[in-house]
Amino acid sequence: MHDDMTPAARGAPHARLLLDHAASGQRQWIKRNASLYRSGDPVADYVFFIHAGSFKHYRTDETGARKITAFPACGDFLALDSIGLVRHTCTAVALEDSEVDAISYAILRQHLTILHRLLAQSIRKMRASTAQLHHTTAEQRLAAFLLDLAKRHGRLEGTPPRYRLPMSRCDIGNYLHLSPESVSRVMHQFKQASLILLENRDITLRDASAMEAIATVAPPASPHADQHPLATSHMSKS
């Protein structure tokens, strides 16, 4: 039998079990820049598993400003945060042509243990992301972000890892709490240090180990330090 599951779904037993029990005909195709749901829309009795593609997930504050909370991609779930609500509080927009599988609440109620694990995992990711954004430098944030995208695309096994950035630098900056100029500056530093290769939106991690070191090393002692010391040491080689 043909298996059209993505590598992420095949490697995620929770997703595989839910999809095996989901009703047929629940796949949805979302065009680039189209929304799967928007803030204020009524919540349907579904969560969504991303079969292919990626999304921008954001909320809008009282001033109308958008804050990107995540870039869910293949293997992730959407609308878990809307369970129990009447209307969505966030918007999910496709960054590229994407496919999602709708999983009904009825299916989730049959697998409460899996649902609880998915919700707990979502909370852990949110807390980890919040901690990182408040206690790291621009270099650390961007290095961790690029590494995470490579891992999510299953690209760290490649030599060297290569993938496409579906989001803009403005969106990256919004998510990482950095200005677009800071994103461009650090990208340029990484490129000058031969850590990455950029070709339009295609990125190659030329030294994933060095990027990992930048992402995980302790932040500088001085609160006024503008650049990560490990990043500086790599930049000086260029």
XYZ file of N, CA and C in Angstrom:
714
model
N 0.851 -1.208 0.000
C 0.000 0.000 0.000
C 0.879 1.248 0.000
N 0.500 2.193 -0.797
C 1.263 3.433 -0.876
C 1.156 4.216 0.422
N 2.290 4.704 0.894
C 2.327 5.492 2.128
C 2.677 6.919 1.759
N 1.684 7.822 1.835
C 1.940 9.215 1.450
C 2.225 10.082 2.660
N 2.540 9.459 3.779
C 2.889 10.242 4.962
C 4.231 10.931 4.757
N 4.369 12.128 5.305
C 5.643 12.830 5.275
C 6.615 12.123 6.193
N 7.959 12.352 6.012
C 8.930 11.787 6.949
C 8.649 12.198 8.378
N 8.186 13.460 8.574
C 7.898 13.918 9.933
C 6.765 13.113 10.540
N 5.717 12.846 9.752
C 4.580 12.092 10.271
C 4.955 10.640 10.528
N 5.762 10.065 9.639
C 6.170 8.684 9.842
C 6.998 8.552 11.111
N 7.754 9.619 11.437
C 8.597 9.569 12.623
C 7.888 9.998 13.881
N 6.627 10.420 13.775
C 5.860 10.880 14.930
C 4.710 9.915 15.167
N 4.863 8.944 16.066
C 3.816 7.938 16.267
C 2.483 8.533 16.687
N 2.511 9.636 17.454
C 1.256 10.264 17.877
C 0.476 10.757 16.663
N 1.170 11.458 15.759
C 0.508 11.965 14.568
C 0.018 10.822 13.697
N 0.828 9.791 13.555
C 0.446 8.664 12.704
C -0.831 7.990 13.219
N -0.903 7.808 14.523
C -2.079 7.154 15.101
C -3.330 7.997 14.891
N -3.220 9.295 15.107
C -4.384 10.168 14.927
C -4.828 10.194 13.468
N -3.867 10.255 12.560
C -4.214 10.324 11.150
C -4.789 9.008 10.648
N -4.329 7.910 11.210
C -4.876 6.605 10.825
C -6.355 6.505 11.186
N -6.771 7.230 12.246
C -8.159 7.176 12.694
C -9.002 8.342 12.147
N -8.362 9.287 11.498
C -9.103 10.439 10.975
C -9.938 10.023 9.771
N -11.050 10.707 9.587
C -11.917 10.410 8.451
C -11.212 10.775 7.152
N -11.477 10.011 6.109
C -10.867 10.295 4.815
C -11.450 11.587 4.244
N -10.714 12.189 3.346
C -11.199 13.395 2.685
C -11.043 14.654 3.497
N -10.205 14.618 4.559
C -10.039 15.788 5.409
C -8.776 16.583 5.084
N -8.115 16.251 3.981
C -6.920 17.014 3.609
C -7.321 18.330 2.962
N -6.606 19.386 3.328
C -6.869 20.701 2.758
C -5.594 21.241 2.133
N -5.736 21.880 0.968
C -4.607 22.500 0.301
C -4.720 24.014 0.488
N -3.670 24.611 1.017
C -3.662 26.049 1.318
C -2.614 26.724 0.436
N -3.049 27.660 -0.381
C -2.132 28.369 -1.254
C -1.251 29.339 -0.466
N -0.086 29.630 -1.001
C 0.829 30.595 -0.399
C 0.116 31.921 -0.151
N 0.313 32.459 1.047
C -0.275 33.727 1.514
C -1.755 33.622 1.874
N -2.352 32.446 1.716
C -3.747 32.257 2.136
C -3.771 31.825 3.595
N -4.866 32.139 4.285
C -4.963 31.799 5.699
C -5.744 30.497 5.888
N -5.266 29.689 6.811
C -6.013 28.491 7.220
C -7.147 28.918 8.147
N -6.854 29.849 9.029
C -7.849 30.500 9.872
C -7.291 31.832 10.318
N -8.180 32.736 10.701
C -7.772 34.068 11.114
C -8.319 34.374 12.503
N -7.654 35.287 13.180
C -8.117 35.723 14.494
C -9.551 36.248 14.382
N -10.409 35.748 15.266
C -11.803 36.142 15.237
C -12.699 35.162 14.515
N -12.112 34.267 13.714
C -12.916 33.250 13.045
C -13.483 32.268 14.069
N -14.677 31.738 13.821
C -15.211 30.701 14.711
C -14.295 29.476 14.698
N -14.121 28.865 15.854
C -13.277 27.673 15.950
C -14.081 26.462 15.498
N -13.578 25.775 14.489
C -14.209 24.525 14.052
C -13.737 23.404 14.977
N -14.401 22.282 14.914
C -14.052 21.164 15.799
C -12.914 20.340 15.211
N -11.814 21.039 14.883
C -10.672 20.371 14.285
C -9.360 20.975 14.795
N -8.316 20.144 14.808
C -6.948 20.631 14.828
C -6.348 20.202 13.491
N -5.212 20.753 13.143
C -4.646 20.504 11.816
C -3.208 20.005 11.937
N -2.920 18.936 11.209
C -1.566 18.418 11.127
C -0.974 18.857 9.788
N 0.215 19.479 9.828
C 0.831 19.980 8.601
C 1.506 18.823 7.876
N 0.933 18.443 6.752
C 1.445 17.336 5.945
C 2.612 17.795 5.069
N 2.533 19.039 4.583
C 3.586 19.605 3.738
C 3.488 21.116 3.794
N 4.638 21.780 3.662
C 4.648 23.234 3.654
C 4.941 23.837 5.019
N 4.618 25.113 5.172
C 4.891 25.823 6.422
C 3.963 27.019 6.550
N 3.858 27.528 7.790
C 2.923 28.605 8.095
C 3.583 29.665 8.970
N 2.963 30.837 8.967
C 3.287 31.910 9.907
C 2.104 32.009 10.865
N 2.392 31.882 12.156
C 1.336 31.901 13.171
C 1.532 33.167 13.999
N 0.537 34.049 14.010
C 0.717 35.315 14.722
C -0.567 35.763 15.405
N -0.375 36.634 16.378
C -1.505 37.278 17.051
C -1.394 38.781 16.807
N -2.506 39.479 16.968
C -2.544 40.927 16.770
C -2.950 41.593 18.077
N -2.159 42.590 18.530
C -2.483 43.232 19.803
C -3.509 44.343 19.610
N -3.794 45.038 20.693
C -4.847 46.054 20.653
C -4.499 47.239 19.763
N -3.207 47.410 19.446
C -2.792 48.507 18.565
C -2.810 48.095 17.095
N -3.056 46.811 16.848
C -3.038 46.316 15.473
C -1.700 45.740 15.057
N -0.715 45.784 15.962
C 0.606 45.247 15.644
C 0.579 43.721 15.684
N 1.272 43.109 14.739
C 1.342 41.657 14.680
C 2.570 41.144 15.419
N 2.395 40.054 16.139
C 3.512 39.387 16.803
C 3.517 37.923 16.383
N 4.560 37.525 15.674
C 4.671 36.149 15.219
C 5.071 35.268 16.393
N 4.305 34.225 16.619
C 4.547 33.336 17.752
C 5.220 32.033 17.350
N 5.148 31.674 16.069
C 5.752 30.414 15.626
C 5.747 30.353 14.108
N 6.601 29.459 13.585
C 6.594 29.123 12.168
C 6.337 27.621 12.047
N 5.109 27.177 12.283
C 4.819 25.741 12.221
C 5.095 25.202 10.818
N 5.656 24.003 10.761
C 6.010 23.404 9.480
C 5.640 21.931 9.477
N 6.036 21.248 8.430
C 5.721 19.839 8.236
C 5.999 19.042 9.510
N 4.965 18.327 9.983
C 5.101 17.537 11.205
C 4.543 18.212 12.437
N 4.167 19.495 12.321
C 3.610 20.229 13.455
C 2.076 20.240 13.393
N 1.476 20.596 14.529
C 0.026 20.754 14.620
C -0.336 22.233 14.715
N -1.480 22.580 14.177
C -2.035 23.917 14.287
C -3.393 23.860 14.985
N -3.717 24.947 15.686
C -5.010 25.150 16.363
C -5.128 24.375 17.665
N -4.040 23.822 18.190
C -4.106 23.227 19.522
C -4.443 24.286 20.564
N -3.965 25.529 20.322
C -4.205 26.613 21.268
C -5.641 27.118 21.218
N -6.427 26.642 20.251
C -7.815 27.095 20.121
C -8.820 26.121 20.732
N -8.332 24.982 21.224
C -9.240 23.999 21.819
C -9.936 24.623 23.038
N -11.234 24.549 23.072
C -12.007 25.105 24.179
C -12.439 26.540 23.973
N -11.966 27.172 22.890
C -12.351 28.551 22.608
C -13.498 28.597 21.606
N -14.179 29.731 21.577
C -15.258 29.934 20.605
C -14.700 30.511 19.310
N -13.708 31.399 19.438
C -13.093 32.020 18.267
C -11.570 31.949 18.372
N -10.931 31.881 17.226
C -9.474 31.847 17.192
C -8.912 33.180 17.683
N -7.823 33.120 18.417
C -7.146 34.330 18.883
C -5.891 34.618 18.066
N -5.532 33.695 17.172
C -4.356 33.868 16.325
C -4.717 33.581 14.872
N -3.787 33.907 13.987
C -3.958 33.700 12.548
C -2.859 32.783 12.045
N -3.218 31.866 11.147
C -2.238 30.970 10.529
C -2.265 31.190 9.022
N -1.157 31.690 8.475
C -1.054 32.002 7.050
C 0.035 31.137 6.423
N -0.246 30.545 5.281
C 0.722 29.682 4.605
C 1.870 30.512 4.031
N 3.093 30.108 4.324
C 4.271 30.768 3.769
C 4.607 30.239 2.382
N 4.040 29.096 2.041
C 4.231 28.463 0.741
C 3.014 27.573 0.510
N 2.849 27.074 -0.686
C 1.750 26.136 -0.925
C 1.879 24.978 0.058
N 0.818 24.704 0.813
C 0.894 23.755 1.921
C -0.299 22.804 1.924
N -0.135 21.711 2.652
C -1.214 20.741 2.819
C -1.364 20.435 4.307
N -2.603 20.385 4.770
C -2.876 20.039 6.167
C -3.932 18.948 6.221
N -3.865 18.136 7.254
C -4.881 17.128 7.522
C -5.696 17.579 8.731
N -7.013 17.662 8.565
C -7.904 18.047 9.658
C -8.226 16.821 10.512
N -8.021 16.963 11.823
C -8.306 15.876 12.768
C -9.391 16.369 13.715
N -10.521 15.705 13.740
C -11.676 16.181 14.499
C -11.474 16.020 16.000
N -12.197 16.857 16.748
C -12.180 16.727 18.203
C -12.672 15.353 18.633
N -13.586 14.766 17.827
C -14.098 13.433 18.164
C -12.960 12.415 18.180
N -12.052 12.533 17.220
C -10.876 11.640 17.192
C -9.979 11.920 18.390
N -9.781 13.201 18.708
C -8.921 13.561 19.844
C -9.482 13.012 21.151
N -10.806 13.052 21.288
C -11.414 12.550 22.527
C -11.205 11.046 22.692
N -10.977 10.361 21.576
C -10.711 8.925 21.644
C -9.260 8.638 22.031
N -8.432 9.671 21.986
C -7.005 9.498 22.263
C -6.539 10.624 23.186
N -7.125 10.696 24.363
C -6.839 11.792 25.285
C -5.382 11.803 25.742
N -4.781 10.637 25.880
C -3.378 10.584 26.304
C -2.488 11.283 25.277
N -2.757 11.021 24.001
C -1.986 11.660 22.936
C -2.237 13.167 22.942
N -3.492 13.564 23.103
C -3.812 14.993 23.147
C -3.061 15.681 24.277
N -3.051 15.067 25.455
C -2.359 15.666 26.596
C -0.873 15.796 26.313
N -0.283 14.811 25.649
C 1.137 14.881 25.316
C 1.414 15.987 24.311
N 0.529 16.128 23.340
C 0.703 17.185 22.350
C 0.596 18.564 23.000
N -0.375 18.728 23.897
C -0.537 20.014 24.582
C 0.661 20.305 25.477
N 1.153 19.288 26.182
C 2.314 19.474 27.052
C 3.542 19.838 26.225
N 3.703 19.183 25.076
C 4.830 19.488 24.196
C 4.745 20.921 23.685
N 3.536 21.357 23.339
C 3.336 22.717 22.856
C 3.693 23.739 23.936
N 3.304 23.460 25.174
C 3.610 24.367 26.288
C 5.119 24.426 26.530
N 5.788 23.272 26.477
C 7.241 23.251 26.681
C 7.957 24.061 25.610
N 7.524 23.924 24.361
C 8.138 24.681 23.270
C 7.956 26.178 23.482
N 6.751 26.565 23.904
C 6.463 27.979 24.123
C 7.334 28.544 25.234
N 7.482 27.808 26.325
C 8.306 28.267 27.440
C 9.764 28.357 27.050
N 10.248 27.360 26.313
C 11.650 27.363 25.886
C 11.916 28.536 24.952
N 10.977 28.800 24.059
C 11.127 29.909 23.127
C 11.138 31.241 23.863
N 10.252 31.398 24.844
C 10.197 32.631 25.622
C 11.490 32.851 26.389
N 12.015 31.786 27.003
C 13.260 31.898 27.767
C 14.413 32.287 26.858
N 14.462 31.694 25.671
C 15.559 31.992 24.748
C 15.523 33.442 24.299
N 14.340 33.948 24.013
C 14.224 35.302 23.489
C 14.574 36.356 24.534
N 14.491 36.018 25.801
C 14.755 36.999 26.849
C 16.155 36.904 27.437
N 16.891 35.860 27.121
C 18.193 35.668 27.774
C 19.313 35.337 26.798
N 19.167 35.738 25.536
C 20.202 35.436 24.560
C 20.490 36.646 23.680
N 21.623 36.593 23.000
C 22.022 37.662 22.089
C 21.399 37.441 20.716
N 21.545 38.445 19.859
C 21.024 38.327 18.495
C 21.690 37.166 17.766
N 23.011 36.997 17.982
C 23.731 35.909 17.322
C 23.221 34.551 17.773
N 23.008 34.417 19.070
C 22.490 33.154 19.595
C 21.106 32.841 19.036
N 20.247 33.846 19.038
C 18.874 33.626 18.574
C 18.846 33.183 17.121
N 19.603 33.889 16.272
C 19.563 33.557 14.855
C 20.229 32.210 14.586
N 21.327 31.924 15.276
C 21.985 30.633 15.098
C 21.059 29.496 15.506
N 20.392 29.645 16.650
C 19.471 28.612 17.119
C 18.296 28.465 16.152
N 17.817 29.582 15.625
C 16.698 29.560 14.692
C 17.062 28.810 13.414
N 18.233 29.104 12.845
C 18.660 28.446 11.608
C 18.903 26.958 11.831
N 19.462 26.612 12.974
C 19.679 25.199 13.296
C 18.354 24.465 13.467
N 17.407 25.114 14.128
C 16.109 24.484 14.347
C 15.412 24.219 13.017
N 15.489 25.172 12.086
C 14.880 24.962 10.783
C 15.544 23.799 10.056
N 16.873 23.702 10.162
C 17.586 22.595 9.513
C 17.146 21.258 10.094
N 17.001 21.199 11.419
C 16.576 19.954 12.066
C 15.155 19.591 11.650
N 14.282 20.592 11.590
C 12.883 20.348 11.237
C 12.753 19.880 9.791
N 13.697 20.308 8.942
C 13.684 19.859 7.558
C 14.462 18.559 7.382
N 15.005 18.032 8.494
C 15.799 16.817 8.409
C 17.066 17.011 7.625
N 17.642 18.211 7.726
C 18.775 18.547 6.875
C 20.139 18.483 7.580
N 20.166 18.217 8.879
C 21.457 18.194 9.554
C 22.275 16.966 9.172
N 21.627 15.971 8.524
C 22.371 14.806 8.103
C 23.137 15.073 6.810
N 22.765 16.118 6.103
C 23.414 16.421 4.830
C 24.805 16.988 5.030
N 25.586 17.029 3.940
C 26.930 17.587 4.001
C 27.133 18.511 2.811
N 27.000 19.827 3.011
C 26.497 20.484 4.219
C 24.961 20.604 4.173
N 24.320 20.868 5.317
C 22.862 21.023 5.324
C 22.422 22.217 4.478
N 21.385 22.009 3.669
C 20.872 23.064 2.790
C 19.348 23.009 2.785
N 18.698 24.183 2.886
C 17.242 24.246 2.846
C 16.825 25.660 2.457
N 15.531 25.853 2.321
C 15.003 27.145 1.889
C 14.309 27.855 3.043
N 14.542 29.149 3.154
C 13.860 29.976 4.152
C 12.570 30.498 3.533
N 11.403 30.006 3.953
C 10.158 30.473 3.345
C 9.689 31.822 3.861
N 10.254 32.260 4.988
C 9.805 33.511 5.600
C 10.773 34.656 5.277
N 10.262 35.893 5.364
C 11.083 37.071 5.092
C 11.945 37.410 6.301
N 12.940 38.250 6.098
C 13.781 38.683 7.218
C 12.991 39.547 8.200
N 12.015 40.270 7.689
C 11.144 41.037 8.599
C 10.390 40.096 9.526
N 9.893 38.994 8.966
C 9.181 38.021 9.788
C 10.117 37.336 10.779
N 11.330 37.017 10.345
C 12.311 36.411 11.250
C 12.596 37.361 12.405
N 12.795 38.642 12.080
C 13.062 39.627 13.114
C 11.889 39.774 14.076
N 10.684 39.779 13.541
C 9.491 39.874 14.386
C 9.462 38.717 15.369
N 9.702 37.511 14.885
C 9.657 36.322 15.738
C 10.769 36.324 16.786
N 11.969 36.751 16.390
C 13.125 36.711 17.295
C 13.277 37.975 18.141
N 12.328 38.907 18.023
C 12.402 40.182 18.744
C 13.658 40.960 18.329
N 13.919 40.988 17.040
C 15.047 41.716 16.481
C 14.546 42.593 15.339
N 15.263 43.659 15.051
C 14.916 44.478 13.902
C 15.359 43.757 12.629
N 14.712 44.046 11.493
C 15.173 43.452 10.227
C 16.638 43.773 9.947
N 17.070 44.967 10.368
C 18.466 45.348 10.164
C 19.401 44.456 10.974
N 18.994 44.097 12.191
C 19.818 43.207 13.015
C 19.906 41.820 12.391
N 18.792 41.343 11.858
C 18.798 40.036 11.192
C 19.761 40.073 10.015
N 19.679 41.116 9.198
C 20.570 41.232 8.041
C 22.023 41.332 8.482
N 22.277 42.095 9.558
C 23.648 42.258 10.047
C 24.238 40.938 10.489
N 23.492 40.177 11.283
C 24.020 38.912 11.790
C 24.142 37.889 10.660
N 23.184 37.876 9.742
C 23.291 36.998 8.578
C 24.583 37.292 7.813
N 24.863 38.584 7.638
C 26.077 38.980 6.933
C 27.322 38.539 7.707
N 27.305 38.677 9.026
C 28.438 38.231 9.835
C 28.659 36.731 9.693
N 27.570 35.966 9.750
C 27.678 34.516 9.589
C 28.232 34.168 8.206
N 27.784 34.916 7.194
C 28.252 34.660 5.825
C 29.726 35.013 5.684
N 30.126 36.152 6.254
C 31.532 36.571 6.179
C 32.447 35.598 6.915
N 31.929 34.968 7.957
C 32.713 34.009 8.730
C 32.659 32.608 8.126
N 32.036 32.488 6.956
C 31.914 31.202 6.256
C 31.125 30.176 7.054
N 30.201 30.654 7.881
C 29.342 29.742 8.622
C 28.126 29.340 7.796
N 27.676 30.243 6.915
C 26.523 29.958 6.069
C 26.809 30.448 4.656
N 26.044 29.925 3.727
C 26.052 30.391 2.350
C 24.623 30.766 2.000
N 24.418 31.985 1.518
C 23.085 32.477 1.182
C 22.967 32.698 -0.316
N 21.920 32.140 -0.897
C 21.602 32.360 -2.301
C 20.107 32.632 -2.384
N 19.767 33.923 -2.445
C 18.376 34.349 -2.341
C 17.816 33.835 -1.009
N 16.840 32.909 -1.034
C 16.309 32.372 0.221
C 16.821 30.965 0.516
N 17.736 30.485 -0.306
C 18.341 29.182 -0.037
C 19.543 29.382 0.869
N 19.608 28.579 1.932
C 20.683 28.713 2.905
C 21.393 27.380 3.087
N 22.710 27.444 3.150
C 23.540 26.273 3.413
C 24.309 26.516 4.699
N 24.198 25.591 5.655
C 24.979 25.691 6.888
C 26.339 25.062 6.630
N 27.339 25.902 6.430
C 28.663 25.396 6.073
C 29.424 24.869 7.279
N 29.027 25.330 8.467
C 29.684 24.851 9.699
C 28.622 24.744 10.785
N 27.855 23.647 10.753
C 26.761 23.462 11.705
C 27.278 23.350 13.132
N 28.450 22.761 13.318
C 29.015 22.620 14.668
C 29.327 23.977 15.278
N 29.888 24.869 14.473
C 30.188 26.215 14.965
C 28.898 26.973 15.264
N 27.881 26.794 14.432
C 26.598 27.440 14.689
C 25.986 26.917 15.984
N 26.125 25.613 16.216
C 25.619 25.026 17.460
C 26.328 25.627 18.656
N 27.639 25.832 18.544
C 28.398 26.422 19.641
C 27.949 27.851 19.918
N 27.698 28.612 18.870
C 27.219 29.986 19.046
C 25.851 29.993 19.719
N 24.994 29.058 19.327
C 23.627 29.023 19.846
C 23.557 28.632 21.309
N 24.524 27.853 21.785
C 24.404 27.269 23.125
C 25.346 27.856 24.159
N 26.376 28.583 23.754
C 27.318 29.114 24.727
C 26.661 30.188 25.583
N 27.147 30.380 26.817
C 26.563 31.367 27.729
C 26.694 32.766 27.162
N 25.729 33.652 27.435
C 25.783 35.023 26.926
C 26.900 35.806 27.585
N 27.346 36.906 26.958
C 28.423 37.713 27.511
C 28.052 38.316 28.861
N 29.064 38.524 29.705
C 28.822 39.045 31.052
C 28.333 40.480 31.017
N 28.864 41.283 30.086
C 28.480 42.686 30.026
C 27.126 42.848 29.363
N 26.200 43.549 30.021
C 24.881 43.760 29.416
C 24.933 44.669 28.210
N 26.102 45.353 28.014
C 26.227 46.282 26.903
C 26.944 45.659 25.721
N 27.344 44.397 25.860
C 28.047 43.747 24.762
C 27.110 43.625 23.565
N 27.602 44.058 22.406
C 26.752 44.074 21.221
C 26.830 42.785 20.431
N 27.911 41.999 20.697
C 28.088 40.820 19.876
C 28.539 39.665 20.730
N 28.100 38.476 20.358
C 28.447 37.277 21.098
C 29.937 36.990 20.963
N 30.681 36.672 22.067
C 32.119 36.487 21.979
C 32.517 35.356 21.055
N 31.785 34.246 21.036
C 32.136 33.137 20.163
C 31.897 33.525 18.715
N 30.792 34.247 18.496
C 30.528 34.720 17.145
C 31.652 35.644 16.675
N 32.142 36.509 17.604
C 33.215 37.421 17.263
C 34.461 36.665 16.863
N 34.759 35.567 17.586
C 35.952 34.806 17.283
C 35.857 34.175 15.907
N 34.651 33.755 15.513
C 34.482 33.183 14.187
C 34.536 34.271 13.127
N 33.975 35.446 13.431
C 33.979 36.526 12.468
C 35.401 36.985 12.154
N 36.268 36.923 13.191
C 37.625 37.412 13.007
C 38.434 36.572 12.048
N 37.929 35.334 11.757
C 38.664 34.474 10.836
C 38.472 34.896 9.398
N 37.426 35.688 9.153
C 37.152 36.037 7.754
C 38.067 37.152 7.270
